C-alpha positions in Angstrom: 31.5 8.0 -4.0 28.5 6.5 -6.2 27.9 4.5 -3.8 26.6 6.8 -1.3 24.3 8.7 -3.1 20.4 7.6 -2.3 17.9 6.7 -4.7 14.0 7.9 -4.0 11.9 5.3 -6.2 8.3 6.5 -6.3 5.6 4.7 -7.4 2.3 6.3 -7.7 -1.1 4.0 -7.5 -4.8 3.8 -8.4 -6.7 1.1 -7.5 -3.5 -1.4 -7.6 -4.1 -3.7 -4.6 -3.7 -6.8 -7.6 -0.2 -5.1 -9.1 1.5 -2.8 -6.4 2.7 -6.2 -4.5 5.1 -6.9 -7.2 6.4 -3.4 -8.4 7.4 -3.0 -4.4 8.9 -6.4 -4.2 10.9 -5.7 -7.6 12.1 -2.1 -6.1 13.0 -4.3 -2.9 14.7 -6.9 -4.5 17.5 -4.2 -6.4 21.1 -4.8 -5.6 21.8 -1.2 -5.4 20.6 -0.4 -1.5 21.0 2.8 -1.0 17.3 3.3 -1.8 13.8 4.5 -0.4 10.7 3.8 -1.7 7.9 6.1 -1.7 4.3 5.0 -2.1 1.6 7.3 -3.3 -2.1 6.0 -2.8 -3.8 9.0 -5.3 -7.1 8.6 -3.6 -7.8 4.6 -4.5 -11.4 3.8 -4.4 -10.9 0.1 -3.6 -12.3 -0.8 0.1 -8.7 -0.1 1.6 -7.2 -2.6 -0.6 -4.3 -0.8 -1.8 -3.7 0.4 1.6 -3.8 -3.1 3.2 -1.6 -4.3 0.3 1.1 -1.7 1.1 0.8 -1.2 4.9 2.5 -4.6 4.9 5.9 -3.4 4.2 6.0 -1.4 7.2 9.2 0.8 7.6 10.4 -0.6 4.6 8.7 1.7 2.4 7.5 5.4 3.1 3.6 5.2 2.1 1.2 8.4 1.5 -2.4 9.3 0.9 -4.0 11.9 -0.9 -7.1 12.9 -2.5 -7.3 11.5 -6.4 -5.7 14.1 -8.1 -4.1 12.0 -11.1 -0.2 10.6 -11.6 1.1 13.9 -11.8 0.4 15.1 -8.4 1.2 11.6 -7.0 4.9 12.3 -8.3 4.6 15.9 -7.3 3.8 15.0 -3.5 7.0 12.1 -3.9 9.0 14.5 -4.9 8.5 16.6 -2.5 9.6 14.0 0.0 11.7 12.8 -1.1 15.3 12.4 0.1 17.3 10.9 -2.7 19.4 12.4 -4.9 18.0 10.7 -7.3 14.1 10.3 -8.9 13.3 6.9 -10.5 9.7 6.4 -11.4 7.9 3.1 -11.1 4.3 2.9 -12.1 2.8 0.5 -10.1 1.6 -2.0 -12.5 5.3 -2.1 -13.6 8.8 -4.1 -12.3 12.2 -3.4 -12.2 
C-alpha cells in the first residue's frame, strides 16, 4: 500500500537561521504524513542561529551537525540516516 511507505525529506543548511523556519514548516505542513524530516546543519558559522532556529521543532524533526563540508556531504550524511524509502531533497531556502 502507497500509503505506508515513508518519506525521508532532507534539507541541508548553511547559515539559514532567516530561511530554514519556512522550508521546515512547508515539509510539516504536507498532507502526505508518513514523513521524517532530516536537518543537516553543514558546519553554519552563525552564533548558533541555525541551531536555535531548528532545535525548536524538537522530535518533530531529526536535526544533525557536522563540520562544513558542502551540500554534498550534507545529503550524504541524510542519507545515511535515513529511514524512508524514499529521498526528497529540500534546500533550505526552498518550500514545498
Amino acid at each position: 500500500m502507497i500509503s505506508s511507505v515513508k518519506v525521508s525529506i532532507v534539507i541541508p543548511v548553511y547559515n539559514g537561521a532567516d530561511f530554514v523556519n519556512d522550508a521546515i514548516n512547508s515539509a510539516l505542513s504536507q498532507t502526505y504524513k508518513n514523513i521524517e524530516i532530516l536537518v543537516v546543519n553543514d558546519g553554519s558559522t552563525d552564533g548558533g542561529a541555525t541551531e536555535e532556529v531548528t532545535r525548536k521543532y524538537g522530535n518533530r524533526i531529526r536535526y544533525f551537525f557536522q563540520p562544513n563540508g558542502g551540500v554534498a556531504s550534507a545529503l550524504n550524511l541524510a542519507i545515511s540516516e535515513m529511514k524512508g524509502e524514499y529521498f526528497s531533497w529540500l534546500s533550505h531556502d526552498d518550500l514545498y
